[in-house]
PDB file of C-alpha atoms and ligand atoms in Angstrom:
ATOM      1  CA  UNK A   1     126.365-112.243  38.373  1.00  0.00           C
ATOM      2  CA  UNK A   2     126.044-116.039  39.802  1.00  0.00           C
ATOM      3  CA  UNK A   3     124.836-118.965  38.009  1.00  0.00           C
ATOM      4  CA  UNK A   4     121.355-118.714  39.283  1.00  0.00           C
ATOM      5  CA  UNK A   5     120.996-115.208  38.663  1.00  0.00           C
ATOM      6  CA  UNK A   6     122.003-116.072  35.129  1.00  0.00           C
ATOM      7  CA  UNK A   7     119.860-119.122  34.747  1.00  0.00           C
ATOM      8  CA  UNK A   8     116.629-117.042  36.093  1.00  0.00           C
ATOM      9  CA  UNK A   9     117.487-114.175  33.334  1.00  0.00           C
ATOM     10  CA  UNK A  10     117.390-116.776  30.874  1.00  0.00           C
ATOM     11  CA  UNK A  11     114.388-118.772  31.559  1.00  0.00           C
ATOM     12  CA  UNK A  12     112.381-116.067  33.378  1.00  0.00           C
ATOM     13  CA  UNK A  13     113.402-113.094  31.374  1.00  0.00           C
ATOM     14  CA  UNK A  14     113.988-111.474  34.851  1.00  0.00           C
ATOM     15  CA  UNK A  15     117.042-109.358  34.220  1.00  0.00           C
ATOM     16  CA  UNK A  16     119.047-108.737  37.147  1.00  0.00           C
ATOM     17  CA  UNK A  17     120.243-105.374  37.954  1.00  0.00           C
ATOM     18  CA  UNK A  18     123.993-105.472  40.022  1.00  0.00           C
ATOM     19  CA  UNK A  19     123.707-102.429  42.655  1.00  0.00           C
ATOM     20  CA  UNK A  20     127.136-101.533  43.599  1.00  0.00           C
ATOM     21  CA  UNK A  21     126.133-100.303  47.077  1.00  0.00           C
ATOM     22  CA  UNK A  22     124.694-103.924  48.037  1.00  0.00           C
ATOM     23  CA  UNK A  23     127.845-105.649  46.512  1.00  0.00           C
ATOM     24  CA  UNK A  24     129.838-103.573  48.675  1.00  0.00           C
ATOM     25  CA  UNK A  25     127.767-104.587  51.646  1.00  0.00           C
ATOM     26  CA  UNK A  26     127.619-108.233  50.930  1.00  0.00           C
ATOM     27  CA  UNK A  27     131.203-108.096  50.263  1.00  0.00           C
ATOM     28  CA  UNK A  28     132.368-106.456  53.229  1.00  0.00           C
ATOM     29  CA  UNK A  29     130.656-108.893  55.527  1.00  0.00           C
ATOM     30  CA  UNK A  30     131.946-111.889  53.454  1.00  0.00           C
ATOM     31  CA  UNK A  31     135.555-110.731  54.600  1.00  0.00           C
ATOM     32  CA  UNK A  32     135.055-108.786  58.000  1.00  0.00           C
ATOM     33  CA  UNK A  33     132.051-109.272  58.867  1.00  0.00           C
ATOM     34  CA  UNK A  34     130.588-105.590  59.088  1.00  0.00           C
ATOM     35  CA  UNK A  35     130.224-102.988  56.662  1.00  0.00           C
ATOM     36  CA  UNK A  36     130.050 -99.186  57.344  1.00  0.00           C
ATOM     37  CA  UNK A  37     128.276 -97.827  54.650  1.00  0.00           C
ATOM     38  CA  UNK A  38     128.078 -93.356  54.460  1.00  0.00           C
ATOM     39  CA  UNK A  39     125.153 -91.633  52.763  1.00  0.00           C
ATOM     40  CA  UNK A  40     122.682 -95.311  52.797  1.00  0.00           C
ATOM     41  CA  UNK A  41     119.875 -92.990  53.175  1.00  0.00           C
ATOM     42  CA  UNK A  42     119.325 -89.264  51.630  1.00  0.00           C
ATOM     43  CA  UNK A  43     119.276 -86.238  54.144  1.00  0.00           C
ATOM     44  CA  UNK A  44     115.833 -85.474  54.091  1.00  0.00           C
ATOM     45  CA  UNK A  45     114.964 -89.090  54.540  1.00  0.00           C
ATOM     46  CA  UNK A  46     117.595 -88.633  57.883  1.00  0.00           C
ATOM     47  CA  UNK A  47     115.848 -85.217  58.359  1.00  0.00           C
ATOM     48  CA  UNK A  48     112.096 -86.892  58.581  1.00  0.00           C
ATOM     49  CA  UNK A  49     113.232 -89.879  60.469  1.00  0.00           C
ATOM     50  CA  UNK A  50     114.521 -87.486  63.034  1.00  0.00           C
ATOM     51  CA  UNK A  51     111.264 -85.598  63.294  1.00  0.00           C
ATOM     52  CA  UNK A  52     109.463 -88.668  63.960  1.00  0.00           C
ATOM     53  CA  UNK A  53     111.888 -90.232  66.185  1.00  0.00           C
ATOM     54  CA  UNK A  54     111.638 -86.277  68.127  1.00  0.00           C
ATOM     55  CA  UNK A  55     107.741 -86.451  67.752  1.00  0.00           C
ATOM     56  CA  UNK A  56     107.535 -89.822  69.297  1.00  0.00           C
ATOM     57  CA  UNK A  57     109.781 -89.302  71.787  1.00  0.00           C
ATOM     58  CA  UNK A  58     107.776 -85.750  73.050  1.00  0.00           C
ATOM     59  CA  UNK A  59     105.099 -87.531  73.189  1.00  0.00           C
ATOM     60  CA  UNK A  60     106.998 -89.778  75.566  1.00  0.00           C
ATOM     61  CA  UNK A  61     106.506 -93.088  74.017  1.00  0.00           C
ATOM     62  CA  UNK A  62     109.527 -94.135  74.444  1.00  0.00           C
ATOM     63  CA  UNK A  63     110.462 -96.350  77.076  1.00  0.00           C
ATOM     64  CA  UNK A  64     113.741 -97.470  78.981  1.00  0.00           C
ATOM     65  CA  UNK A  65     115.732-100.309  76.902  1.00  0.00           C
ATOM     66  CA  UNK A  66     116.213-103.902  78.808  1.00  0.00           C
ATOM     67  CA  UNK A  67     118.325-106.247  78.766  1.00  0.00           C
ATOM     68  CA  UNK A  68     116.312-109.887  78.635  1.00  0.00           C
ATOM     69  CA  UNK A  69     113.867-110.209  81.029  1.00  0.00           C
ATOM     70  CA  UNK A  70     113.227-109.981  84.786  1.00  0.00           C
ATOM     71  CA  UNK A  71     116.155-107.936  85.094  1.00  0.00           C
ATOM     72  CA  UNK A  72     116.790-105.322  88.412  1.00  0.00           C
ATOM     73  CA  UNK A  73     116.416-101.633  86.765  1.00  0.00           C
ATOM     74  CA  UNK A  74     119.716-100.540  88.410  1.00  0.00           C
ATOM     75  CA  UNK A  75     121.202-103.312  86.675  1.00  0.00           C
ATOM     76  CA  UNK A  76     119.878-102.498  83.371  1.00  0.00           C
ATOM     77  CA  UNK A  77     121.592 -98.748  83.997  1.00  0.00           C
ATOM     78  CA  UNK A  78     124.455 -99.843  84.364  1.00  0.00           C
ATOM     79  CA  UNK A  79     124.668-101.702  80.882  1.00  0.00           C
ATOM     80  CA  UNK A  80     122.459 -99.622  79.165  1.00  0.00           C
ATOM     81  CA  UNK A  81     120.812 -96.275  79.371  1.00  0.00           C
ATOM     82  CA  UNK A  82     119.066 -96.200  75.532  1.00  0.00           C
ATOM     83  CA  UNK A  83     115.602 -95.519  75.246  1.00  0.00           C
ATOM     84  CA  UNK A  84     113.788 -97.210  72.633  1.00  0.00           C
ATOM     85  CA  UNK A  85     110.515 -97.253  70.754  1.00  0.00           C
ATOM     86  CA  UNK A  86     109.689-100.513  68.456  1.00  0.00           C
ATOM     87  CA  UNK A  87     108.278 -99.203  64.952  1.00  0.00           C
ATOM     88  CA  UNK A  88     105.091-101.076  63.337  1.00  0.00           C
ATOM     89  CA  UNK A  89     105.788-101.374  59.772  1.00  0.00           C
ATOM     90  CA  UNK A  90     102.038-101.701  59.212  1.00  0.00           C
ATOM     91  CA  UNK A  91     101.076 -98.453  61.149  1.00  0.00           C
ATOM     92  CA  UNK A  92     104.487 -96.416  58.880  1.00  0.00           C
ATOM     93  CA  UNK A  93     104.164 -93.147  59.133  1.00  0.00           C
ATOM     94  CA  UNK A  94     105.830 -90.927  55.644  1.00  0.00           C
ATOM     95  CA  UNK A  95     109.475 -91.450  57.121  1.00  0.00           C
ATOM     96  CA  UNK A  96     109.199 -94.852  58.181  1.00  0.00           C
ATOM     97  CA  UNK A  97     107.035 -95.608  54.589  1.00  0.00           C
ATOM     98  CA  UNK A  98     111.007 -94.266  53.009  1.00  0.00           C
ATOM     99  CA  UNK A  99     112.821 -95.923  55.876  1.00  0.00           C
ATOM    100  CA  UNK A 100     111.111 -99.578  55.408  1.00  0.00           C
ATOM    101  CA  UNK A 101     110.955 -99.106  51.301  1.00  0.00           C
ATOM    102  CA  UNK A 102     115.232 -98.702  51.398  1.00  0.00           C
ATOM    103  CA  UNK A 103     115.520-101.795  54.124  1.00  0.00           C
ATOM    104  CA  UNK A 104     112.864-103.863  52.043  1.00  0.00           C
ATOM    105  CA  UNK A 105     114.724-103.285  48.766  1.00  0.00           C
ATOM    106  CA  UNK A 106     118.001-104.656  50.575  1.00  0.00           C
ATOM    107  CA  UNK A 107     116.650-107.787  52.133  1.00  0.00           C
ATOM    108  CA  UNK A 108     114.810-108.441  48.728  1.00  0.00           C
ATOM    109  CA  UNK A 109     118.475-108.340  47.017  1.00  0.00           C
ATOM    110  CA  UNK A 110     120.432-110.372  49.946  1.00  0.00           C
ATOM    111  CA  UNK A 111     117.732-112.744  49.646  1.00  0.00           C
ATOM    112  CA  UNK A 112     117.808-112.646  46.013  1.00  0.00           C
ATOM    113  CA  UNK A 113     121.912-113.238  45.763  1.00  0.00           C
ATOM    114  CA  UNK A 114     122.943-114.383  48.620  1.00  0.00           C
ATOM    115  CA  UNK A 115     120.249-117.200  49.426  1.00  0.00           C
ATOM    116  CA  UNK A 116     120.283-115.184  52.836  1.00  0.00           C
ATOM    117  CA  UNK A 117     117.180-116.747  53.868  1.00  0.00           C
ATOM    118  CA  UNK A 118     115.656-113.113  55.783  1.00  0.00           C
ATOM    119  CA  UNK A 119     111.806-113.773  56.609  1.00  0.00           C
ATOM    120  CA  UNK A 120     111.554-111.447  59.424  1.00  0.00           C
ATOM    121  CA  UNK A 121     112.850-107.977  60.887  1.00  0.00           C
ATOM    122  CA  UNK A 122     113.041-105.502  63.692  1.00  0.00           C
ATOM    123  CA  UNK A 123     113.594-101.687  64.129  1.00  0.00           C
ATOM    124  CA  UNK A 124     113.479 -99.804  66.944  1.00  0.00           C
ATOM    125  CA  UNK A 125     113.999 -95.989  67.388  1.00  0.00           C
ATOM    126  CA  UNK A 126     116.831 -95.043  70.326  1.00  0.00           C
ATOM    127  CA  UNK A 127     117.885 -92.196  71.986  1.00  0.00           C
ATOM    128  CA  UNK A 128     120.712 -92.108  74.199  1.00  0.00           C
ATOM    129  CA  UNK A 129     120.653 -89.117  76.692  1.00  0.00           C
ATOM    130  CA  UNK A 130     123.812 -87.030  77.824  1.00  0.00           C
ATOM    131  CA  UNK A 131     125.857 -89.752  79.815  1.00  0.00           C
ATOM    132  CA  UNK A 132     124.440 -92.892  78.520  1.00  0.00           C
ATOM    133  CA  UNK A 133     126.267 -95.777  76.818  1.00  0.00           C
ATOM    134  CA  UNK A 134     125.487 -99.296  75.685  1.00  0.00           C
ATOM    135  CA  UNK A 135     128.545-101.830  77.416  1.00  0.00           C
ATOM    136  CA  UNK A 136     130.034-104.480  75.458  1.00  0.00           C
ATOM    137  CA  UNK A 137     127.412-107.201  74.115  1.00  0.00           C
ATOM    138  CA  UNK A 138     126.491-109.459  71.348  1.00  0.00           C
ATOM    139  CA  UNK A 139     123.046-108.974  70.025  1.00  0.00           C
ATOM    140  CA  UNK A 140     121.941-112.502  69.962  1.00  0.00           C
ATOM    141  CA  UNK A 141     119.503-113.848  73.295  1.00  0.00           C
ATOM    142  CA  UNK A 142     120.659-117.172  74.247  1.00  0.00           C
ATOM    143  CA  UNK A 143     118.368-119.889  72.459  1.00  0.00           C
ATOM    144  CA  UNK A 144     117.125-117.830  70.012  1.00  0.00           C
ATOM    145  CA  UNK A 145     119.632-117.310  67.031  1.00  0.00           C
ATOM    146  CA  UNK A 146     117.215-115.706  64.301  1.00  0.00           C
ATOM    147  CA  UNK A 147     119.119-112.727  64.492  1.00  0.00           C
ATOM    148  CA  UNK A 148     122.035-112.653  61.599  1.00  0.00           C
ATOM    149  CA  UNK A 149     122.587-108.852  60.331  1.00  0.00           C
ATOM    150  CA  UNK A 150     122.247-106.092  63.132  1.00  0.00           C
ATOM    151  CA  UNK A 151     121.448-102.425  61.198  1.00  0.00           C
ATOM    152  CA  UNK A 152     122.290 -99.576  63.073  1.00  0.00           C
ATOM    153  CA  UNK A 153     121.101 -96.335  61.037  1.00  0.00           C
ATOM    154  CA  UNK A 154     122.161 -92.707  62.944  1.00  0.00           C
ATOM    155  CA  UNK A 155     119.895 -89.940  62.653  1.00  0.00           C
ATOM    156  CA  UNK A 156     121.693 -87.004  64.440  1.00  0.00           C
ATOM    157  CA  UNK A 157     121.902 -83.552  62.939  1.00  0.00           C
ATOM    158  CA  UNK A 158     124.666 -82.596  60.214  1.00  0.00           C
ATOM    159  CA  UNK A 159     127.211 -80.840  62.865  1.00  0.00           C
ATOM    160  CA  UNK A 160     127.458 -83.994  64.707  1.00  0.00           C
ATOM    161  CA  UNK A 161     131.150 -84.039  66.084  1.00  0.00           C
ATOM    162  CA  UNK A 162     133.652 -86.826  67.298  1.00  0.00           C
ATOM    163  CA  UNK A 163     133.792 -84.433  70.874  1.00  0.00           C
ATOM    164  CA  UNK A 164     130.065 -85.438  71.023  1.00  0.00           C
ATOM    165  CA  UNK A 165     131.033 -89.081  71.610  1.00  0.00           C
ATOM    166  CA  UNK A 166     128.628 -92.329  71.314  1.00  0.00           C
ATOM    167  CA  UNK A 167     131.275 -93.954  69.051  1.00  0.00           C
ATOM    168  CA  UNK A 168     130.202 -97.386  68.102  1.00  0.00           C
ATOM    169  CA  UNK A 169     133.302-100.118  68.723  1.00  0.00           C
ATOM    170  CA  UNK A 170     133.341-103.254  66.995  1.00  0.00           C
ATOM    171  CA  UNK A 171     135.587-105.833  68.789  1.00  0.00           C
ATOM    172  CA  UNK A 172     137.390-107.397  65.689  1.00  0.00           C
ATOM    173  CA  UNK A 173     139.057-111.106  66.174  1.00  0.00           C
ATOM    174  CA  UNK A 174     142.120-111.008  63.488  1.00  0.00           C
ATOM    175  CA  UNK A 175     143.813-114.241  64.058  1.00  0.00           C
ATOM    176  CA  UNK A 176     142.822-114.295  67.679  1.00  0.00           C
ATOM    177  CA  UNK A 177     144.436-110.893  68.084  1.00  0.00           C
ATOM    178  CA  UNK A 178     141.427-108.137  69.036  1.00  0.00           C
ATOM    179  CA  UNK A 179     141.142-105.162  67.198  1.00  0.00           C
ATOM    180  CA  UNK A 180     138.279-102.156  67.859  1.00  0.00           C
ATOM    181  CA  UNK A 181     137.058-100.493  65.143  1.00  0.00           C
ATOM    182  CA  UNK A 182     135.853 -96.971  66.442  1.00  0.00           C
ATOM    183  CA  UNK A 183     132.812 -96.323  64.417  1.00  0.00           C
ATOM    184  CA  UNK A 184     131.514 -92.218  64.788  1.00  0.00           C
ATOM    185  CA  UNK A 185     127.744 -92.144  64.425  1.00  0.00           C
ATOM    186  CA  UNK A 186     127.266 -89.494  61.519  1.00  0.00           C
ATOM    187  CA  UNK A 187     123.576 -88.848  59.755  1.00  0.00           C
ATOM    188  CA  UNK A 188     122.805 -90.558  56.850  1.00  0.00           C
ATOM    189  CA  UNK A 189     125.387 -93.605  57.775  1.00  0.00           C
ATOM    190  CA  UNK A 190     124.102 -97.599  58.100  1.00  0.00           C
ATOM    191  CA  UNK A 191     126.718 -99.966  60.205  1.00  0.00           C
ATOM    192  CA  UNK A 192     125.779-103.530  59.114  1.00  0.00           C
ATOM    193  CA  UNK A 193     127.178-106.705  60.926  1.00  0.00           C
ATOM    194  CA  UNK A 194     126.971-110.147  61.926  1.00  0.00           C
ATOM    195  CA  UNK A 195     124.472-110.416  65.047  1.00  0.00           C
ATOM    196  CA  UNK A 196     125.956-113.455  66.049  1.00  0.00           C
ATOM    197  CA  UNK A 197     129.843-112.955  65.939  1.00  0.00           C
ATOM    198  CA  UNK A 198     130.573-109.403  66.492  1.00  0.00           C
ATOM    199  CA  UNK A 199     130.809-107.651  70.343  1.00  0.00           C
ATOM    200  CA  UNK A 200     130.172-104.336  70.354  1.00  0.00           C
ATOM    201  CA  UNK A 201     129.829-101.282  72.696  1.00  0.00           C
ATOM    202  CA  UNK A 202     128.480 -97.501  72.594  1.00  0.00           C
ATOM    203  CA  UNK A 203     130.523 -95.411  73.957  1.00  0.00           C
ATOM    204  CA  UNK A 204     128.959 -92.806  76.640  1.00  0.00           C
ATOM    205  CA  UNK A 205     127.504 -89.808  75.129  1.00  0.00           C
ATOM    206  CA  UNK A 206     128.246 -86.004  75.384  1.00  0.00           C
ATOM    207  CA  UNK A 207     125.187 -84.822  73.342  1.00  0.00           C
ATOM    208  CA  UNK A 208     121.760 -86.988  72.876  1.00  0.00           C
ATOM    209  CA  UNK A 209     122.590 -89.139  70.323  1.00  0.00           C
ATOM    210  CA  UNK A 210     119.973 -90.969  67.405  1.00  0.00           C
ATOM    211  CA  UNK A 211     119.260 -94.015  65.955  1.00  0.00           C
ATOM    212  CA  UNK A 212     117.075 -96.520  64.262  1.00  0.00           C
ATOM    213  CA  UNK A 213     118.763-100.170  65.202  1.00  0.00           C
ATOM    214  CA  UNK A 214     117.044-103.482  63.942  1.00  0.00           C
ATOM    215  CA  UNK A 215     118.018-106.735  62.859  1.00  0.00           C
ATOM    216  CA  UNK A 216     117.364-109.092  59.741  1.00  0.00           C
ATOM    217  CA  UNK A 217     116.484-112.896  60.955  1.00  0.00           C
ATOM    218  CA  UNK A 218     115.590-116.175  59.913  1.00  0.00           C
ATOM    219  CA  UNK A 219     112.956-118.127  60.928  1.00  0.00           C
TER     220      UNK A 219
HETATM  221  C1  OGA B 301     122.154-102.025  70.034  1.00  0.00           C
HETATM  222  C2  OGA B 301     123.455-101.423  69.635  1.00  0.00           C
HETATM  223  C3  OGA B 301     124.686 -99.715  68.452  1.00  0.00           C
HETATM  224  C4  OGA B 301     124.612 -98.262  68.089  1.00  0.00           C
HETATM  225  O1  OGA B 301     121.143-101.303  70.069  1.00  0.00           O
HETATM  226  O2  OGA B 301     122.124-103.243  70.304  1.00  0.00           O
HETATM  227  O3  OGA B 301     124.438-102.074  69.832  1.00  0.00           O
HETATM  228  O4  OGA B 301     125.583 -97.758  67.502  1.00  0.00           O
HETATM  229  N1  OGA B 301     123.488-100.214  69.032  1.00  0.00           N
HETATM  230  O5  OGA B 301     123.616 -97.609  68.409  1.00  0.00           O
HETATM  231 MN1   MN B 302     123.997-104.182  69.957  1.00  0.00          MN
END
């Protein structure tokens, strides 16, 4: 517990509550800057997500991701072959209601103890087809920083295997030395990092591969 968190139990008889999961995710990205963190959400909360992502998707909603704007389609291919669907947290279905309650709950705590200063946020649903990949990038658009934390959440089915590829790699800077971190997108798991200082990649995909990514940002 930090000074203000004991000052506000004191004068506004708010007692704070320490969730270990949280600590281990603000602690992780205090000293590398990403945090992997297994089981974030329950199966069946993975299990409806799915469903809806599935639903949407049939009901072919989903469009092709770009990169910026005004960009040649054949270029945008070649970078990226995700497709994505932006969720409206006002028009939730059930799984997004659990999806948004579990994100909500987190930003209310980073806010809370780490001053974090999160006053907006993004999620889209993505599905990578057989062959598809995301190359190297940083999530941040040049002049517009808001984004801090990128979220990746997978959603594929419990057999997922390494074979079935779509690894995430985080390009790690140890003392100017690079190091990937190879990052296998099982259900249930969150991947949390800094939007702003880590490059990352998705390897191409053997099987279709999904996800909910968004991102935390400041004003
Ligand atoms: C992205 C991204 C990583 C992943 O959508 O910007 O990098 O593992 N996604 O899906
Ligand atoms: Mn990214």
């Amino acid at each position: 517990m930090n000074d203000i968190q004991e000052v506000r139990e004191l004068f506004e008889g708010i007692p704070f509550v320490e969730n270990p999961v949280y600590e281990r995710i603000i602690s992780d990205i205090g000293i590398q800057n990403y945090s992997i963190i297994d089981d974030f959400f329950p199966s069946e909360t993975v299990s409806l997500l799915r469903q809806s992502l599935l639903y949407k998707h049939e009901e072919e909603r989903f469009k092709k991701a770009a990169i910026g704007n005004r960009v040649n389609e054949i270029i945008v291919k070649s970078i990226r072959g995700d497709q994505i669907l932006w969720i409206d947290e006002t028009l939730s279905n059930t799984a997004e209601r659990l999806f948004f309650e579990h994100i909500n709950d987190l930003v209310t705590y980073l806010n809370k103890t780490c001053f974090m200063g999160i006053l907006q946020k993004e999620f889209h649903y993505a599905l990578y087809p057989k062959g598809t990949f995301y190359k190297r990038h940083i999530d941040t658009f040049q002049n517009d920083d808001r984004r801090k934390l990128s979220i990746v959440c997978y959603l594929n089915t419990e057999d997922w295997k390494p074979e079935n590829g779509g690894e995430l790699v985080l390009y790690l800077n140890d003392e100017g030395q690079e190091t990937a971190r190879v990052i296998y997108p099982f259900p249930g798991r969150i991947v949390i990092f800094e939007s702003q200082i880590i490059e990352h990649e998705v390897k191409p995909v053997e099987t279709e591969r999904l996800s909910i990514t968004g991102w935390l940002k400041t004003r």
